[in-house]
Structures are given as structure tokens and as C-alpha cells.
Amino acid sequence: MRIITGIYKGRHFEIPRSFKARPTTDFAKENIFNVLTAYLDFEGATALDLFSGTGSISLELVSRGCSRVVSVEYDRDHHRFICECLKKLMTEGVLPIRGDAFRFIKACKQQFDFIFADPPYALKGLPTIPALIFEKGLLAEGGVFVFEHGKDQDFSAHPHFREHRAYGSVNFSIFT
């Protein structure tokens, strides 16, 4: 796993083979962030990374200048790995939370300029996530929500849907 650009550009982190997480590929990550530059300036933005997995997106966001990134991951080993990566970078811009993303969404009282969610593709309740984000008011005005999902989901009927991007088997729906 590598950081694509920003102050930590090129930094690599070895993901343990025992991980169950499916990290967003570098190819897909680089391409979706290229698209996102038309939507949002990350410098000074606040961000939420749900279902953080390896922490790849959280690390990318802090590298690109986000002032604060909240990283929510349920798995104990994955959470520990994210914390270890943050120590290596010696950054305090990321708040790693070990917890259930659905509970976090329901309890969260703050808004974010950018939200990224990459749940397991087979997760029960996956199709409800975009609606929950908007019902709970987590996205700040002018903010962007990116939802990574399998090819079988279609969110184009959602009122906040803007566009869909696919990079190989990785699909992103963008909401504003």
C-alpha cells in the first residue's frame, strides 16, 4: 500500500498477509482522487473514512492536507495497523476509532467536508449507507461523499448522486 501524493507521497506500508481487508487498489485510488480534485480542495478539509480497513484512504487524506480525518474501523487488527502507520508518519491529523461504522453514523454529531466509505461488498445493510449519511446530516454543505461498492449496486436514483466511476472491479458512486 502506498500514499499517492501530498506530503507523504511515495511512502509504502506492508499489509500483513493475514488481513481480511480488501484495500482500494492504488490504480483506483489514484484515479478517484484525480476526479475528486474537481469537486473539493482537500487542504484544511475535515474527512471521515468509514470501514477504514488498512487505513489507506485516511493516510492519503492526511497526506493531501486534510486538517482532521476520523478513521472508523471495527476489526481490532486493522485498527492496530492503522495506528502503527500513523506512528510511522508521526502525524496527529487522524483520529483512529475502533468501532462499528453504523453505530458511528447514528451517533455522530459533526459534519465533514469529505466522507469516504468502503464497506465489505457483501455487508448486510450496504445499500442503506448513502441514505444514512444524508439522513444524519454528516456531509457539510458543499461536501463530497464517495461510496465504494460492488458492480451490482446502482445508486443513480439517490437524490444526491452525481456520478459513477469504475476502475476495473472497483466501483465508486459520488454524492454531493
mmCIF file of C-alpha atoms in Angstrom:
data_model
loop_
_atom_site.group_PDB
_atom_site.id
_atom_site.type_symbol
_atom_site.label_atom_id
_atom_site.label_comp_id
_atom_site.label_asym_id
_atom_site.label_seq_id
_atom_site.Cartn_x
_atom_site.Cartn_y
_atom_site.Cartn_z
ATOM 1 C CA MET A 1 0.000 0.000 0.000
ATOM 2 C CA ARG A 2 1.383 3.403 -0.916
ATOM 3 C CA ILE A 3 0.446 7.033 -0.497
ATOM 4 C CA ILE A 4 -0.145 8.535 -3.935
ATOM 5 C CA THR A 5 0.551 12.235 -3.390
ATOM 6 C CA GLY A 6 0.942 15.006 -0.840
ATOM 7 C CA ILE A 7 3.466 15.435 1.940
ATOM 8 C CA TYR A 8 3.844 11.664 2.443
ATOM 9 C CA LYS A 9 3.918 10.858 -1.275
ATOM 10 C CA GLY A 10 5.554 7.537 -2.062
ATOM 11 C CA ARG A 11 5.506 6.154 1.478
ATOM 12 C CA HIS A 12 4.877 2.396 1.467
ATOM 13 C CA PHE A 13 3.301 0.239 4.154
ATOM 14 C CA GLU A 14 3.336 -3.550 4.072
ATOM 15 C CA ILE A 15 -0.094 -5.001 4.765
ATOM 16 C CA PRO A 16 0.052 -8.251 6.754
ATOM 17 C CA ARG A 17 -0.974 -11.276 4.695
ATOM 18 C CA SER A 18 -3.412 -12.298 7.414
ATOM 19 C CA PHE A 19 -5.612 -9.236 6.766
ATOM 20 C CA LYS A 20 -9.181 -9.792 5.659
ATOM 21 C CA ALA A 21 -9.421 -6.245 4.314
ATOM 22 C CA ARG A 22 -9.590 -5.581 0.591
ATOM 23 C CA PRO A 23 -7.695 -2.301 0.216
ATOM 24 C CA THR A 24 -8.672 0.052 -2.578
ATOM 25 C CA THR A 25 -6.108 -0.564 -5.315
ATOM 26 C CA ASP A 26 -3.512 2.142 -5.933
ATOM 27 C CA PHE A 27 -4.812 2.436 -9.513
ATOM 28 C CA ALA A 28 -8.413 3.012 -8.391
ATOM 29 C CA LYS A 29 -7.355 5.303 -5.538
ATOM 30 C CA GLU A 30 -5.222 7.483 -7.801
ATOM 31 C CA ASN A 31 -7.980 7.765 -10.408
ATOM 32 C CA ILE A 32 -10.796 8.588 -7.977
ATOM 33 C CA PHE A 33 -8.672 11.247 -6.286
ATOM 34 C CA ASN A 34 -7.936 12.761 -9.710
ATOM 35 C CA VAL A 35 -11.700 13.024 -10.253
ATOM 36 C CA LEU A 36 -12.236 14.454 -6.772
ATOM 37 C CA THR A 37 -9.914 17.415 -7.357
ATOM 38 C CA ALA A 38 -12.715 18.901 -9.497
ATOM 39 C CA TYR A 39 -15.106 18.627 -6.536
ATOM 40 C CA LEU A 40 -13.063 19.511 -3.480
ATOM 41 C CA ASP A 41 -9.882 21.128 -2.175
ATOM 42 C CA PHE A 42 -8.547 18.768 0.484
ATOM 43 C CA GLU A 43 -6.296 21.380 2.072
ATOM 44 C CA GLY A 44 -7.752 22.103 5.517
ATOM 45 C CA ALA A 45 -10.816 19.900 4.936
ATOM 46 C CA THR A 46 -12.311 17.595 7.539
ATOM 47 C CA ALA A 47 -12.828 13.995 6.469
ATOM 48 C CA LEU A 48 -14.463 10.775 7.602
ATOM 49 C CA ASP A 49 -13.174 7.376 6.454
ATOM 50 C CA LEU A 50 -15.743 4.670 7.233
ATOM 51 C CA PHE A 51 -14.812 0.981 7.126
ATOM 52 C CA SER A 52 -11.171 2.097 7.018
ATOM 53 C CA GLY A 53 -9.656 -1.371 6.590
ATOM 54 C CA THR A 54 -5.937 -0.766 6.084
ATOM 55 C CA GLY A 55 -6.227 2.991 6.560
ATOM 56 C CA SER A 56 -5.049 3.656 3.014
ATOM 57 C CA ILE A 57 -7.653 6.358 2.367
ATOM 58 C CA SER A 58 -7.117 8.019 5.773
ATOM 59 C CA LEU A 59 -3.368 8.209 5.151
ATOM 60 C CA GLU A 60 -3.955 9.604 1.661
ATOM 61 C CA LEU A 61 -6.312 12.254 3.041
ATOM 62 C CA VAL A 62 -3.906 13.485 5.713
ATOM 63 C CA SER A 63 -1.090 13.492 3.142
ATOM 64 C CA ARG A 64 -3.221 15.696 0.874
ATOM 65 C CA GLY A 65 -3.687 18.282 3.616
ATOM 66 C CA CYS A 66 -6.891 17.412 5.440
ATOM 67 C CA SER A 67 -6.780 19.100 8.813
ATOM 68 C CA ARG A 68 -8.649 16.283 10.541
ATOM 69 C CA VAL A 69 -9.515 12.743 9.470
ATOM 70 C CA VAL A 70 -11.712 10.434 11.521
ATOM 71 C CA SER A 71 -10.976 6.822 10.628
ATOM 72 C CA VAL A 72 -13.560 4.235 11.755
ATOM 73 C CA GLU A 73 -12.622 0.545 11.666
ATOM 74 C CA TYR A 74 -14.238 -2.340 13.547
ATOM 75 C CA ASP A 75 -11.551 -5.028 13.248
ATOM 76 C CA ARG A 76 -9.032 -4.922 16.113
ATOM 77 C CA ASP A 77 -6.020 -5.951 14.000
ATOM 78 C CA HIS A 78 -6.831 -3.499 11.227
ATOM 79 C CA HIS A 79 -7.308 -0.698 13.748
ATOM 80 C CA ARG A 80 -3.929 -1.524 15.309
ATOM 81 C CA PHE A 81 -2.301 -1.473 11.853
ATOM 82 C CA ILE A 82 -3.754 1.988 11.147
ATOM 83 C CA CYS A 83 -2.385 3.237 14.480
ATOM 84 C CA GLU A 84 1.062 1.803 13.658
ATOM 85 C CA CYS A 85 1.078 3.527 10.254
ATOM 86 C CA LEU A 86 0.163 6.823 11.886
ATOM 87 C CA LYS A 87 3.035 6.459 14.375
ATOM 88 C CA LYS A 88 5.448 5.890 11.485
ATOM 89 C CA LEU A 89 4.252 9.101 9.837
ATOM 90 C CA MET A 90 4.322 10.935 13.174
ATOM 91 C CA THR A 91 1.085 12.687 12.292
ATOM 92 C CA GLU A 92 -1.721 13.683 14.608
ATOM 93 C CA GLY A 93 -4.194 14.623 11.894
ATOM 94 C CA VAL A 94 -6.001 11.277 12.009
ATOM 95 C CA LEU A 95 -8.257 10.091 14.820
ATOM 96 C CA PRO A 96 -8.490 6.279 14.560
ATOM 97 C CA ILE A 97 -11.674 4.957 16.148
ATOM 98 C CA ARG A 98 -12.215 1.266 16.719
ATOM 99 C CA GLY A 99 -15.925 0.751 16.365
ATOM 100 C CA ASP A 100 -18.913 -0.137 14.265
ATOM 101 C CA ALA A 101 -19.424 2.271 11.344
ATOM 102 C CA PHE A 102 -23.234 2.072 11.522
ATOM 103 C CA ARG A 103 -23.205 2.991 15.215
ATOM 104 C CA PHE A 104 -20.774 5.797 14.493
ATOM 105 C CA ILE A 105 -23.024 7.201 11.760
ATOM 106 C CA LYS A 106 -26.063 7.092 14.028
ATOM 107 C CA ALA A 107 -24.278 8.749 16.974
ATOM 108 C CA CYS A 108 -22.088 11.285 15.159
ATOM 109 C CA LYS A 109 -22.972 14.953 15.690
ATOM 110 C CA GLN A 110 -20.346 16.573 13.469
ATOM 111 C CA GLN A 111 -20.211 17.281 9.752
ATOM 112 C CA PHE A 112 -17.416 16.535 7.318
ATOM 113 C CA ASP A 113 -16.275 18.124 4.071
ATOM 114 C CA PHE A 114 -15.405 14.713 2.678
ATOM 115 C CA ILE A 115 -16.697 11.239 3.515
ATOM 116 C CA PHE A 116 -15.345 8.000 2.092
ATOM 117 C CA ALA A 117 -16.989 4.642 2.792
ATOM 118 C CA ASP A 118 -15.601 1.312 1.637
ATOM 119 C CA PRO A 119 -17.649 -1.412 3.354
ATOM 120 C CA PRO A 120 -17.194 -5.099 2.595
ATOM 121 C CA TYR A 121 -19.112 -5.648 -0.640
ATOM 122 C CA ALA A 122 -21.183 -8.440 0.937
ATOM 123 C CA LEU A 123 -22.073 -6.389 4.029
ATOM 124 C CA LYS A 124 -25.683 -6.637 5.087
ATOM 125 C CA GLY A 125 -27.059 -3.108 5.099
ATOM 126 C CA LEU A 126 -24.585 -1.827 2.488
ATOM 127 C CA PRO A 127 -27.329 -0.301 0.295
ATOM 128 C CA THR A 128 -28.591 1.809 3.233
ATOM 129 C CA ILE A 129 -25.317 3.648 3.826
ATOM 130 C CA PRO A 130 -25.818 6.610 1.433
ATOM 131 C CA ALA A 131 -29.282 7.291 2.849
ATOM 132 C CA LEU A 132 -27.949 7.129 6.416
ATOM 133 C CA ILE A 133 -25.155 9.601 5.666
ATOM 134 C CA PHE A 134 -27.642 12.167 4.391
ATOM 135 C CA GLU A 135 -30.380 11.457 6.955
ATOM 136 C CA LYS A 136 -27.905 12.073 9.779
ATOM 137 C CA GLY A 137 -26.554 15.230 8.126
ATOM 138 C CA LEU A 138 -22.924 14.118 8.230
ATOM 139 C CA LEU A 139 -21.920 15.785 4.966
ATOM 140 C CA ALA A 140 -21.248 19.502 5.226
ATOM 141 C CA GLU A 141 -22.713 21.869 2.642
ATOM 142 C CA GLY A 142 -20.539 21.721 -0.464
ATOM 143 C CA GLY A 143 -19.069 18.413 0.726
ATOM 144 C CA VAL A 144 -18.470 15.212 -1.209
ATOM 145 C CA PHE A 145 -19.300 11.625 -0.264
ATOM 146 C CA VAL A 146 -17.605 8.765 -2.120
ATOM 147 C CA PHE A 147 -19.024 5.285 -1.728
ATOM 148 C CA GLU A 148 -17.016 2.283 -2.909
ATOM 149 C CA HIS A 149 -19.164 -0.729 -3.758
ATOM 150 C CA GLY A 150 -19.520 -3.784 -5.963
ATOM 151 C CA LYS A 151 -20.717 -3.681 -9.553
ATOM 152 C CA ASP A 152 -24.165 -4.989 -8.595
ATOM 153 C CA GLN A 153 -25.193 -1.828 -6.737
ATOM 154 C CA ASP A 154 -26.682 1.177 -8.508
ATOM 155 C CA PHE A 155 -27.218 4.404 -6.569
ATOM 156 C CA SER A 156 -28.074 6.650 -9.523
ATOM 157 C CA ALA A 157 -31.650 7.152 -8.265
ATOM 158 C CA HIS A 158 -30.435 8.683 -4.974
ATOM 159 C CA PRO A 159 -31.236 12.442 -4.923
ATOM 160 C CA HIS A 160 -27.632 13.384 -4.007
ATOM 161 C CA PHE A 161 -25.987 11.091 -6.580
ATOM 162 C CA ARG A 162 -23.676 12.905 -9.021
ATOM 163 C CA GLU A 163 -21.686 10.292 -10.913
ATOM 164 C CA HIS A 164 -20.388 6.739 -11.041
ATOM 165 C CA ARG A 165 -16.817 5.727 -11.795
ATOM 166 C CA ALA A 166 -15.463 2.215 -12.314
ATOM 167 C CA TYR A 167 -11.800 1.209 -12.335
ATOM 168 C CA GLY A 168 -11.532 -2.487 -13.032
ATOM 169 C CA SER A 169 -13.709 -4.226 -10.450
ATOM 170 C CA VAL A 170 -13.768 -1.170 -8.170
ATOM 171 C CA ASN A 171 -16.888 0.996 -8.370
ATOM 172 C CA PHE A 172 -17.356 4.439 -6.849
ATOM 173 C CA SER A 173 -20.552 6.431 -6.542
ATOM 174 C CA ILE A 174 -20.068 10.133 -5.859
ATOM 175 C CA PHE A 175 -22.666 12.139 -3.947
ATOM 176 C CA THR A 176 -22.849 15.844 -3.100
#
